[in-house]
Short mmCIF file of C-alpha atoms in Angstrom, two decimals:
data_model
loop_
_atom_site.label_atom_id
_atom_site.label_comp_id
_atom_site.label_asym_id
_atom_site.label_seq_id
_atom_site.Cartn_x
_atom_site.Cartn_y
_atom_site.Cartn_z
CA UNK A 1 18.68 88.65 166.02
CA UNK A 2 19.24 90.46 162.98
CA UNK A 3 16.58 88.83 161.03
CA UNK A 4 14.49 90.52 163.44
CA UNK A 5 15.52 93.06 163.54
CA UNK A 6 15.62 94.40 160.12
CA UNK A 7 12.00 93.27 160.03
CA UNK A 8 11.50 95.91 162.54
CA UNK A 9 13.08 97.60 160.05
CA UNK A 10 11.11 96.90 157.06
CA UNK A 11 7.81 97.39 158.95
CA UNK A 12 8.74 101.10 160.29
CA UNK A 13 9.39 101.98 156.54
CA UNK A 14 5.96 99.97 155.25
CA UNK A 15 3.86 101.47 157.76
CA UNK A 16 5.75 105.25 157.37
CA UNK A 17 5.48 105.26 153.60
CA UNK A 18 1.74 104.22 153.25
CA UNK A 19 -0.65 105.48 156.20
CA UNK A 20 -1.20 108.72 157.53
CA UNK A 21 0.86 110.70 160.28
CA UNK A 22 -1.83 109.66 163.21
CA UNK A 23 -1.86 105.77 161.76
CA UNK A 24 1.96 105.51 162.19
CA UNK A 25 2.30 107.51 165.92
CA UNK A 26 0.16 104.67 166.69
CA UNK A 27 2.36 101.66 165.30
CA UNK A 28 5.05 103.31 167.00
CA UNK A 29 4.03 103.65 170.48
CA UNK A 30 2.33 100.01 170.36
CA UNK A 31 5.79 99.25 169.25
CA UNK A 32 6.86 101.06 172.50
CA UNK A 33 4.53 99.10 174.69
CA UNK A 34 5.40 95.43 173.66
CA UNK A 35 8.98 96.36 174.40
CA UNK A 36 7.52 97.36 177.48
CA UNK A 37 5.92 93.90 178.03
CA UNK A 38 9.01 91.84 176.53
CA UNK A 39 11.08 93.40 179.89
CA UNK A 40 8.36 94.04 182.42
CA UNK A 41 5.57 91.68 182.27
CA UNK A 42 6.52 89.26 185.31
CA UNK A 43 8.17 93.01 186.90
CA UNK A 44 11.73 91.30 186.80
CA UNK A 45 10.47 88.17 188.86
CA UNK A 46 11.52 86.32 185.57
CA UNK A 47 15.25 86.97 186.55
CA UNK A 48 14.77 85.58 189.38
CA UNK A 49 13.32 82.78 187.99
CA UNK A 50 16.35 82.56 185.74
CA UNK A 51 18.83 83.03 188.50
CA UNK A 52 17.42 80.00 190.73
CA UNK A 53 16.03 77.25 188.83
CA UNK A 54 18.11 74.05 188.45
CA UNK A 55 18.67 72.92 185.05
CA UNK A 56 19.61 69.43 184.43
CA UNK A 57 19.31 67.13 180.49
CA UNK A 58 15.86 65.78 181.23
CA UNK A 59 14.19 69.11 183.27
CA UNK A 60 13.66 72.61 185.07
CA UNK A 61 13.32 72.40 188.58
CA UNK A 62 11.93 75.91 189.54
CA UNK A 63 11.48 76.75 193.21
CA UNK A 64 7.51 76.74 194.41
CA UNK A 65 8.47 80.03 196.16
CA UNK A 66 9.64 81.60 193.34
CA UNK A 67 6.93 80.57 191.02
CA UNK A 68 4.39 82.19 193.77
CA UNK A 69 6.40 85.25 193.33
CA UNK A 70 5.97 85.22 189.57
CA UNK A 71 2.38 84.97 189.66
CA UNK A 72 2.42 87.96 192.31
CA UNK A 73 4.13 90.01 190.01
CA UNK A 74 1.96 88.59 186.78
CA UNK A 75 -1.23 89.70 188.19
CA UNK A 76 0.24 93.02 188.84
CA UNK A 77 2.17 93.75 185.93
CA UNK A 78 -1.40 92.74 184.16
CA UNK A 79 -2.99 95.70 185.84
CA UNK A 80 -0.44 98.51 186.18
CA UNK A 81 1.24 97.92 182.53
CA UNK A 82 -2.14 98.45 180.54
CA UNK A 83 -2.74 101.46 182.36
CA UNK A 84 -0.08 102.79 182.14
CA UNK A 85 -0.58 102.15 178.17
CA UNK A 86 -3.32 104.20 178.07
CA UNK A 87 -1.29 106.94 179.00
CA UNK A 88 0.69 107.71 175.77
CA UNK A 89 -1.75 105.51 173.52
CA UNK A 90 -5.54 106.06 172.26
CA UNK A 91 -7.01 103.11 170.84
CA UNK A 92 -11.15 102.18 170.83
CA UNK A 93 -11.71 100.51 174.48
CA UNK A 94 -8.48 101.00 175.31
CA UNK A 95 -7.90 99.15 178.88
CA UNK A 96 -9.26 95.88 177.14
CA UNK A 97 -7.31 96.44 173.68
CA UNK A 98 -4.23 96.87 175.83
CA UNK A 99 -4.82 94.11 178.08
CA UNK A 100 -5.23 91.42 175.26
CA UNK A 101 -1.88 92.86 174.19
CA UNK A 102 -0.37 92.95 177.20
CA UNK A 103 -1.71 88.86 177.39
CA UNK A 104 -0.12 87.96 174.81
CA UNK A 105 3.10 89.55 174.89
CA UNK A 106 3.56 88.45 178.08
CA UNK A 107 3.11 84.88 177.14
CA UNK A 108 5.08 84.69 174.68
CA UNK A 109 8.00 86.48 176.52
CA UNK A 110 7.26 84.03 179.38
CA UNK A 111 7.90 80.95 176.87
CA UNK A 112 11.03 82.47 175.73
CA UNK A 113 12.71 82.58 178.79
CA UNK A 114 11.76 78.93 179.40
CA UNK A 115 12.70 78.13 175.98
CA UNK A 116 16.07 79.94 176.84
CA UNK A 117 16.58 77.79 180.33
CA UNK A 118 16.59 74.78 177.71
CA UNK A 119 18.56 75.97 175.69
CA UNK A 120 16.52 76.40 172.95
CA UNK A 121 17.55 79.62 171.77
CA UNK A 122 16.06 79.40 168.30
CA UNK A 123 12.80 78.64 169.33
CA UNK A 124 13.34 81.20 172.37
CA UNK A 125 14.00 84.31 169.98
CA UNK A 126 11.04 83.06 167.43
CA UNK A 127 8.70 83.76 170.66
CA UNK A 128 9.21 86.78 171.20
CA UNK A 129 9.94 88.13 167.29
CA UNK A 130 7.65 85.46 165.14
CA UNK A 131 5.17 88.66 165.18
CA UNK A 132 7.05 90.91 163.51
CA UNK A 133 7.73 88.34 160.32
CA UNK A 134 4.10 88.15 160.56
CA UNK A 135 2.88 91.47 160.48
CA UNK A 136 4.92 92.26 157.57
CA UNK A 137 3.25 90.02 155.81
CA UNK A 138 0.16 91.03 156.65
CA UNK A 139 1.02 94.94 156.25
CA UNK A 140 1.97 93.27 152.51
CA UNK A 141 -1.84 91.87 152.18
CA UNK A 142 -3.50 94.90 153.04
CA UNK A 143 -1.32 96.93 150.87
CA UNK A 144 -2.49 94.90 147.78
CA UNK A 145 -5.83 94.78 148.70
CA UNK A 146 -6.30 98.21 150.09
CA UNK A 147 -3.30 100.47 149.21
CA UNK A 148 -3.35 101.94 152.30
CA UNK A 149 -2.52 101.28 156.04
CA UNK A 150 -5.30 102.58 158.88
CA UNK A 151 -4.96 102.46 162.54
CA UNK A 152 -7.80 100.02 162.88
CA UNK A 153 -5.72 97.71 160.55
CA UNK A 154 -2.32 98.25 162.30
CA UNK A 155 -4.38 96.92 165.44
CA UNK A 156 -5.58 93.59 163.77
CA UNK A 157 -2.37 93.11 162.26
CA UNK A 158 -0.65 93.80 165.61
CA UNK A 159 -3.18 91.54 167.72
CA UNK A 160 -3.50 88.74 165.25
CA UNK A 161 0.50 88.75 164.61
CA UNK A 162 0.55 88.25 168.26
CA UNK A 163 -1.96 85.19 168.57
CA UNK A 164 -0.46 83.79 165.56
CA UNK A 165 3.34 83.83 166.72
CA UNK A 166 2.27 82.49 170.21
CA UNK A 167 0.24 79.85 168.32
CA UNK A 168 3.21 78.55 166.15
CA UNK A 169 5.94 78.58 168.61
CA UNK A 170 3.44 76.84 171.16
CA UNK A 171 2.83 74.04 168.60
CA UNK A 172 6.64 73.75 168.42
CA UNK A 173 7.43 73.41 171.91
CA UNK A 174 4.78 72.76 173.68
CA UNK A 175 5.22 68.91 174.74
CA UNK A 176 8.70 69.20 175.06
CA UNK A 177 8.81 71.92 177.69
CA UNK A 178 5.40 70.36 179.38
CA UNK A 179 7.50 67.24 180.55
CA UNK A 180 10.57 69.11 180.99
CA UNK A 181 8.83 71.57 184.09
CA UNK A 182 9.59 70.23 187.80
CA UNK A 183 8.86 72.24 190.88
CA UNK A 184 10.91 71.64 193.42
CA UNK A 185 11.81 72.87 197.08
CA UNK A 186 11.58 76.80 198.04
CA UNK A 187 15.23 78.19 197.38
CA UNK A 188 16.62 78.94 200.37
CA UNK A 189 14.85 76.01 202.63
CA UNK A 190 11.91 77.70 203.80
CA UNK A 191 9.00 79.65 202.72
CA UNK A 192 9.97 82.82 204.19
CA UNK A 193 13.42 82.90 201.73
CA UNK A 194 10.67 84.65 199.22
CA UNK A 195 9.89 87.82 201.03
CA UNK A 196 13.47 88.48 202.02
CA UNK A 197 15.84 87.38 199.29
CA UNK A 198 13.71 87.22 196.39
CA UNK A 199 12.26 89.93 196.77
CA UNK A 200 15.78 92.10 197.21
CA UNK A 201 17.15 90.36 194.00
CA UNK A 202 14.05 91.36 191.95
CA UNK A 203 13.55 94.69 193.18
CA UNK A 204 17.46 94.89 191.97
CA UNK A 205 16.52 93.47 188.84
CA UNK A 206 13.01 95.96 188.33
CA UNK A 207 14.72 99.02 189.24
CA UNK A 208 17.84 98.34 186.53
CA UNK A 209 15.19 97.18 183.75
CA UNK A 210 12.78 100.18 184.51
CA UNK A 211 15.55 102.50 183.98
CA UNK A 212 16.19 101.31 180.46
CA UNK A 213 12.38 100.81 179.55
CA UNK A 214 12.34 104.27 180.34
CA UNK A 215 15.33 105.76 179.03
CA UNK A 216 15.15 103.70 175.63
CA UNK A 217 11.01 105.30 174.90
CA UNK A 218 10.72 108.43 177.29
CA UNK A 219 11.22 110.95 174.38
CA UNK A 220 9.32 109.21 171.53
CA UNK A 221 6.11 108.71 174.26
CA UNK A 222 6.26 112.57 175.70
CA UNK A 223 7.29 114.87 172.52
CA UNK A 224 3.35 113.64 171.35
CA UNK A 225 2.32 116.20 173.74
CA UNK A 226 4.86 118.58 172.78
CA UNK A 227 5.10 118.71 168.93
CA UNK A 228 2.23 118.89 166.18
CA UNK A 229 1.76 115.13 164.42
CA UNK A 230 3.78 115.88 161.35
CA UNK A 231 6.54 117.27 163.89
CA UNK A 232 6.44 114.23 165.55
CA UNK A 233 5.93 111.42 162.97
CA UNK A 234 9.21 112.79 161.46
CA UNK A 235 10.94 112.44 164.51
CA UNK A 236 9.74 109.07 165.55
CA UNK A 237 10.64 107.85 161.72
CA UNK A 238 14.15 109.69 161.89
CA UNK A 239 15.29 108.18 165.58
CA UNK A 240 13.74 105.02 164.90
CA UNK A 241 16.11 104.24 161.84
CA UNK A 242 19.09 105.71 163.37
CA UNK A 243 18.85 103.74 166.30
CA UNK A 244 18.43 100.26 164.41
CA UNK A 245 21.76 98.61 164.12
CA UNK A 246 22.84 100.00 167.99
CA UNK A 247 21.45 97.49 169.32
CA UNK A 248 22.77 94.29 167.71
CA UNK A 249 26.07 95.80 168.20
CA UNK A 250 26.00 96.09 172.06
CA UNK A 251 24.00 92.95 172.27
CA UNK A 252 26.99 91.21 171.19
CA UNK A 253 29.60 93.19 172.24
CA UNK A 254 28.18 92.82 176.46
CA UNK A 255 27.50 89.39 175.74
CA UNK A 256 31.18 88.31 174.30
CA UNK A 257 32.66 90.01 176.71
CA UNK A 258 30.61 88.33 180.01
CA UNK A 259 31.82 84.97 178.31
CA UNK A 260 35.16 86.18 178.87
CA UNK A 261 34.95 87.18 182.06
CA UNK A 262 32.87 84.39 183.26
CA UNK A 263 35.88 82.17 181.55
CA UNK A 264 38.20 84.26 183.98
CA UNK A 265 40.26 86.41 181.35
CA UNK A 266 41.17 89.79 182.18
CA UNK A 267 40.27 92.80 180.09
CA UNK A 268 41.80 96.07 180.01
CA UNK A 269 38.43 98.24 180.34
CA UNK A 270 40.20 101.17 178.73
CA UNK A 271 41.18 99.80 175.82
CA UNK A 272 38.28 97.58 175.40
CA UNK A 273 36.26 100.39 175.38
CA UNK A 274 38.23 102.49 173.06
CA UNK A 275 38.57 99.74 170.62
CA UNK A 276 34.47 99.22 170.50
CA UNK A 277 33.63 102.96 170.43
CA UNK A 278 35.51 103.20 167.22
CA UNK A 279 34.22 100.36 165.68
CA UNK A 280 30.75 101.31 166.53
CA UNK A 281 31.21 105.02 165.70
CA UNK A 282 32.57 103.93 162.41
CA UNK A 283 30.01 101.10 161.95
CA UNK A 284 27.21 104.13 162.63
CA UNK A 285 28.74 106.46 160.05
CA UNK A 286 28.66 104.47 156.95
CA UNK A 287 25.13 103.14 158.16
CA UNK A 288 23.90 107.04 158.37
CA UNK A 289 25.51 108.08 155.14
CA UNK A 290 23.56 105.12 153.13
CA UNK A 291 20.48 106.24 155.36
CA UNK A 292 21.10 110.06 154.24
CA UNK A 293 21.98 109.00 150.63
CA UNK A 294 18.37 106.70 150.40
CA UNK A 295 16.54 109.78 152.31
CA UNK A 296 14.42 110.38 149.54
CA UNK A 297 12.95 106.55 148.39
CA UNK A 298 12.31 106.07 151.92
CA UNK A 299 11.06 109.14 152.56
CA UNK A 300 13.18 110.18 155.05
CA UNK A 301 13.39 113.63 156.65
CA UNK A 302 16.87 113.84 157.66
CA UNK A 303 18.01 116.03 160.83
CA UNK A 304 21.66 116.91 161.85
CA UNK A 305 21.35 117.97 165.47
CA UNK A 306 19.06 114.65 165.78
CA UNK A 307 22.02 113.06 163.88
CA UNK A 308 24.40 113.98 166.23
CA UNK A 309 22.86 113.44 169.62
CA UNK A 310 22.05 109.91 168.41
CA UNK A 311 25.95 109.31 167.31
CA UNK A 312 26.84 110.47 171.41
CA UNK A 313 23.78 107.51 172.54
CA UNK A 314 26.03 105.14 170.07
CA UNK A 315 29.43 105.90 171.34
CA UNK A 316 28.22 105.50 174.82
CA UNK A 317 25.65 102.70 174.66
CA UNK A 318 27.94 100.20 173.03
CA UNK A 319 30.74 100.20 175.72
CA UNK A 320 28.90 100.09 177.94
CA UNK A 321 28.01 97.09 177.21
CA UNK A 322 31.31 95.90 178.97
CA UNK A 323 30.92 97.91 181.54
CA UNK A 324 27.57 96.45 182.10
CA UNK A 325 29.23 92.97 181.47
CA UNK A 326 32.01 93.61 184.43
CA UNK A 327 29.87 95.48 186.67
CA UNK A 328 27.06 92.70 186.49
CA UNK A 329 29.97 89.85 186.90
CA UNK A 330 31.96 91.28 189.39
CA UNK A 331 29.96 94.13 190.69
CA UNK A 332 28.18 94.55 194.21
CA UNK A 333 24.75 94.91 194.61
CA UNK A 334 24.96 98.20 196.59
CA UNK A 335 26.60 100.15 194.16
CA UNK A 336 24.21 98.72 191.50
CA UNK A 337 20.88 99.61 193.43
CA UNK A 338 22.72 102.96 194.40
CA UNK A 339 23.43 103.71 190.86
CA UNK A 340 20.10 102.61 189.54
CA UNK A 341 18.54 104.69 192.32
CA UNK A 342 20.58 108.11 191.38
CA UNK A 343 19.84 107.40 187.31
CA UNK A 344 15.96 106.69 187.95
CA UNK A 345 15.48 110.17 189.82
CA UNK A 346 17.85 112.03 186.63
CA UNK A 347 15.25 110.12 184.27
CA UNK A 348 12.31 111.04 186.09
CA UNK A 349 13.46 114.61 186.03
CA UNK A 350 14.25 114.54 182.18
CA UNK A 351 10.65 113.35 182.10
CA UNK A 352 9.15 115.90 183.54
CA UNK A 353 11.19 118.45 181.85
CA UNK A 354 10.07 116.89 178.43
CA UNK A 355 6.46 116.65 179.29
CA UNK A 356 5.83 120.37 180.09
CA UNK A 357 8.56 122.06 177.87
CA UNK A 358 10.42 119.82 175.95
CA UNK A 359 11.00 119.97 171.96
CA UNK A 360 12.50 117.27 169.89
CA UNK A 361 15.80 118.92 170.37
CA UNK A 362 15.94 118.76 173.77
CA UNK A 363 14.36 115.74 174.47
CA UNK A 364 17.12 113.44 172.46
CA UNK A 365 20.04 115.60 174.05
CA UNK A 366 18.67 114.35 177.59
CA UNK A 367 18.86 110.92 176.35
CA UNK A 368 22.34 111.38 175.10
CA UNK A 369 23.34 112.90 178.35
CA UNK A 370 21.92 110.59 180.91
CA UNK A 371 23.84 107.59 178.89
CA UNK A 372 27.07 109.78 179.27
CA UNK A 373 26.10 110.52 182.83
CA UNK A 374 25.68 106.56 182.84
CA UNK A 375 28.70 105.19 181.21
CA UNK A 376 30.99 107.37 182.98
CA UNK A 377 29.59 106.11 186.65
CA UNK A 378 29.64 102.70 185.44
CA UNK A 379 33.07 103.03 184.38
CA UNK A 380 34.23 104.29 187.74
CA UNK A 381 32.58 101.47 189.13
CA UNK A 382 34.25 98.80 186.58
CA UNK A 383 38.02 100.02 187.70
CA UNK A 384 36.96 98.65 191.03
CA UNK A 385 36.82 95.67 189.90
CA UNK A 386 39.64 95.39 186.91
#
């Protein structure tokens, strides 16, 4: 996971430092829209997926009602999602460019999760981050050959890192998980299990996901409308490297602390919390300081008020990672849905806000706020439950 994500890393700063402000909006928001795809291609049905089929040594026995409800959700995921694409990005026939894209992405995150269900986590996080090792090294090519980075290039490299990553892991995997693929019985007994019970746990799924699809982009996809290029670029370039190392932190941090619950230990939320925030807050300060001290050889425009509203998203984000962790173990559905339900309408409102008079300013002090807003209902929730 870190691997790839410091070739994230790398390939922000390649494409930054050698194309032009227009060339580098548009790696970012392609960016944007695979992340998109890597959570909402099968529209949450893939949790489902997860949550029902029967793993044994020798196979995966998914339920034929769930795997019609996955192909539901495909076929409309591969409509709405490259639409909604060309919202925030312009690229030359942009429904099809978006839709091979959207293909492939979804492919590969498809195999990843059925890599994952076999436990082949190595192979499952190659799927879905093979490209960005790729691309890289193409970026690299075209830098020797041309000296410069274009959007038409960033495309190619984007598409063919794509075709290439799903190509390798494929040829790695393929047989194996062929054979290893069962359908079995509808879960629940009967047919009509899918439209009532499947279709509650994946809307519970969607809605959570959607939130953070949202929450995690809304700013860097609206403030194009807001904000001239160079404006802009900066911003993307600034948040984008502030944000890196958040989320390997609360990666680990939720998922250490669902193994202990699922093992059945008891945590003290509280201190749990305080003893992460620190760590984290500490963790982000000596990462910003070598950031603000290499400002100038990566060509780094470096913003205090941005600074700080992305040090409140860090002291929030990573606790709640337990909070997530206990809530999800231990937590009803109700007050999930209601809570997902209350945060989606805040978002949409922060949205709408941005769009028609937001500034960079504001737009990253909404994002800090809703995740205050969010840990501090979550952690009411959690002492329900603790």
């Amino acid at each position: 996971m870190l691997g790839t994500s410091l070739c994230t890393f790398i390939s922000i700063i390649i494409v930054k430092n050698n194309s032009d402000g227009e060339s580098f909006a548009l790696f970012s928001l392609l960016q944007i829209y695979i992340g998109y795809l890597f959570t909402l291609s099968f529209l949450s049905s893939d949790s489902v997926l997860i949550r029902h089929t029967t793993i044994t040594s020798e196979a995966l026995f998914i339920p034929k009602n769930v795997i019609t409800q996955l192909k539901r959700s495909y076929a409309a995921s591969a409509i709405v999602l490259p639409c909604v694409g060309m919202l925030f990005i312009e690229t030359p026939n942009d429904y099809s460019i978006l839709l091979i894209i959207f293909i492939l992405s979804s492919l590969s995150f498809g195999l990843s999760i059925l890599l994952r269900l076999r436990a082949e986590f190595s192979h499952s996080i190659l799927a879905i981050n093979a490209w960005k090792i790729i691309s890289i090294v193409i970026f690299s090519v075209v830098l020797i050959v041309n000296g410069s980075i274009t959007k038409s290039i960033i495309l190619t490299a984007v598409i063919a890192s794509l075709i290439t990553s799903l190509i390798f892991t494929l040829s790695l995997t393929y047989k194996k998980l062929v054979t290893s693929i069962k359908i079995s019985e509808p879960t629940g007994g009967n047919e009509d299990y899918k439209e009532t019970e499947i279709f509650k746990l994946q809307y519970t799924y969607l809605i959570s996901f959607l939130f953070f699809a949202i929450l995690g982009s809304f700013d860097r996809v609206l403030l194009q409308y807001r904000v001239d290029i160079n404006t802009y670029t900066s911003y993307l370039y600034l948040v984008s490297m502030l944000i890196f190392p958040i989320g390997i932190i609360g990666n680990y941090v939720g998922y250490r602390e669902l193994v202990f619950i699922k093992k059945g230990k008891k945590i003290n939320i509280t201190t749990s919390i305080v003893k992460v925030s620190s760590f984290s807050t500490i963790l982000f300060l000596i990462y910003s300081s070598l950031l603000y001290l290499a400002r100038d050889i990566i060509n780094l425009e470096f913003n205090y008020k941005i600074w700080l509203a992305v040090l409140i998203v860090v002291i929030c984000k990573v606790p709640y990672s337990i909070l997530s962790a206990v809530v999800g173990a231990k937590g009803e559905s109700s007050d999930l849905i209601t809570i997902n339900h209350f945060f989606l309408l805040t978002l949409v409102a922060a949205c709408i806000y941005t769009y028609f008079h937001g500034n960079i300013y504001t737009s990253i002090y909404l994002v800090s706020s809703i995740w205050t807003l969010r840990v501090i209902f979550y952690y009411c929730v959690a002492k329900k439950y603790t």
